[in-house]
Amino acid sequence: MSSAERVRVRGLNIFRPIIYGNTAVVLNQKEREALTTPDHTHRWTVAVRSAASAPDSEIVGGADDLSYFIKRVTFKLHDTYANPTRNIDKPPFEVSETGWGEFEVQIRITFIPESGEKAYTLYHHLKLHPWTVVGSGEPEQPPLETAAKMGPVHSWQYDEIVFHDPFQSFLNTLVAHPPTALPKTKRRPIPFHTANPASLEASKGGVPEFCLDMEREEAERLEAARKAIIAEQDKWRATLIEKEKELEKMNKSLSESA
Amino acid sequence: MVGPSASDVRSVLQLPNPSTPTPGPSQLRRTQTVERPRKPEGLPREVYSLIGPTAVPTLVAQFAKPRLKQKPNLGGSGRRVRWEWKSFGNGARSDGLKLSHWTKAGADPEAEYPFAKYNTQSNVLTYSQDEYTRLLEDPGWTKEETDYLFQLVQEFDGRFYIVHDRYEYPNGTPRSLEDIKDRYFSVCRKLVRNRPWAGDDAGKSQLLASLTFDKERESTRKKYLASLEQRTPNQIAEEEALYVELKRLEQTERKFKKDRDELLRTLLGIESGLPDIVADEDGLNGGSASYAETRRNRRKGGEVETPVSATPSASTITLNQPAPKRQQSAKSAAYDALHCIQRIDLPPNATTSTKSSHVPVYLRSYKLPAPKTAAAPRIAQVLGELGISHTRLVMPTKENCAQLESLIEAAAALVETKKLVDKVDQDIRVAKIRLASRTSDGDEGETPGAMDADDDGEGAEEDEEGRAQSVVSGRSGRGRKQARRSMSISSVDTSTTGGPKRKKRRGE
């Protein structure tokens, strides 16, 4: 690599949209009997993928091969698993396992050496049980039969890996692999997210897909909330000013009568 | 007939009639229809119209009738409009005063008063004590005076001349109009700048721009105008004379230069190096040089122009500082969008950042702003009520992260305000208790008196006993009564209930 390429491009951020998370399905009786660990109730896959989904794919995201900038993804599973640290050096960056309980998966993304970046660690709560609306009265954890009928559980988080002032060579590599853009509008169910409980209905009925509408919708929610807060703030400020005036009047009459 | 008609004048002067040689087709036709019975048979109409004054007796008809504009039909087909004296209510008034005015008969009596909408309310900003201490402190102004100023501005709808005229702050320093305006606008600017803004940035900076006030400039301007007004006639005359002199000198100078150029041109020709010599010898150095010059100029001009034209208007530059650099061609913007590139404006001195200052790779959602720890639970609660998680976003894109950040800021400000309201509430409660205790202090002197009135002096002794405990002890009943009287006078407005009754009793 020439020294000219080891120059950082200043004032430039380049990011790559990724998703990380898991999909889980309930095992049926036959499958469970086939396992060496019959107490396992679910089969799950935890993965790091590109955000956009390939057309008609059976998985969430993964339209692009991320190995052009990710060298290795390490999934650190619960200690009860045999060799809990799983290094995945080539795509797809995912681990499939069976299990019975939810736990926190540590995901460590190592970038290619050209990036000059250290590995980045993130966490994902492995989700096995179907999403329920908190406070809806439904049991947090429906029985397995019901859960099985509800289909696979998806728990995915969109995020953007931001490279700040990348090296020219790394930038060239990234630019050579533009990410597939997310579809503008909703074509399939959208992935459920706890930050948007209202999306539960929209998340049902098939393999979900991330789309730009989700971003717009969230922006609108945030904007509406901000407007509400500012309106509230104005109201409270008016109250405050009024009360201050009242207090002032009282203090005045206090000092006068003293 | 008062004087000779136009046709008489024309015939005397032997002038052709102006309307006949080039009459408009419509006019001609009209005169003909009028004149037809008089026109002899077999005579061509052109000839007929040229014959003489007899052909144009309808001068009035020709000039006046068709040339006048049609009278506008006011008030519809000549029908007379009836007006009625009716009372009306002005929606902009709060006192519901009924005035009367003339209206067209049949107008809807319930219709809204059309001028009510012109009674616009100016919304003068207000500020809390906290905001004042945080942002608005000014050594030249006290909060009371600022309050007074804002009250005046509100009262007089921001008409600063009136505000200045009525400005009479007790024991205050005299304020000029500029002082007043400067204080008012600077306070408004600070408030707008520091409060969370509901709209977009452009609206905010527009509002800020409307609130700018340059005190220095304004006073210089006024001083200049005043000095201009205060010139004596002599000074004005002198100024004018000087101006004429200057013009004359300039003219002489120009003439002299022209003569000199003329002379040089005749004596030296092209070698004089004068720029405006038209070199007849084409392709010689003069011509080509000037051509190259223009070429260079044009290219330079082009270079200068392109960045200007790339940015749509000067206003956006001032509104949005990073705009000029970020505003690239549509193509490169599309390129950046495709490759998810975001460009940041670098501060010029930051180019030599070392390895240690490098921002390592990060996930955008991990850089979400965390609210201040002290207020965090309450902020979370506020956001939770609105169905927003303050730690997680579905799509943590750059825009949404920024949105969440401003949302958290707004929520923090709200929590802060609420806290202040609670504090002031508490202060009010304390003040109320103090006031109440003070009035009851007064009452303790009064109520027994009132009771005395009711009991008709029966329980006077017991009251004396009771009072001995409540009021400062060690005084005689007589002395206490004296004290009571003086107290009732001093606290006459705080103890309204006891006062009159007591007096009544005294009168008995």
Short mmCIF file of C-alpha atoms in Angstrom, two decimals, chain B residues 328-340:
data_model
loop_
_atom_site.label_atom_id
_atom_site.label_comp_id
_atom_site.label_asym_id
_atom_site.label_seq_id
_atom_site.Cartn_x
_atom_site.Cartn_y
_atom_site.Cartn_z
CA GLN B 328 -22.54 20.49 -3.94
CA SER B 329 -23.78 19.65 -7.29
CA ALA B 330 -26.70 17.31 -7.39
CA LYS B 331 -24.44 14.65 -8.81
CA SER B 332 -21.99 14.60 -5.95
CA ALA B 333 -24.85 14.75 -3.47
CA ALA B 334 -26.31 11.67 -5.08
CA TYR B 335 -22.86 10.09 -4.95
CA ASP B 336 -22.60 10.82 -1.25
CA ALA B 337 -26.07 9.50 -0.63
CA LEU B 338 -25.28 6.32 -2.51
CA HIS B 339 -22.11 5.68 -0.59
CA CYS B 340 -23.47 6.98 2.69
#
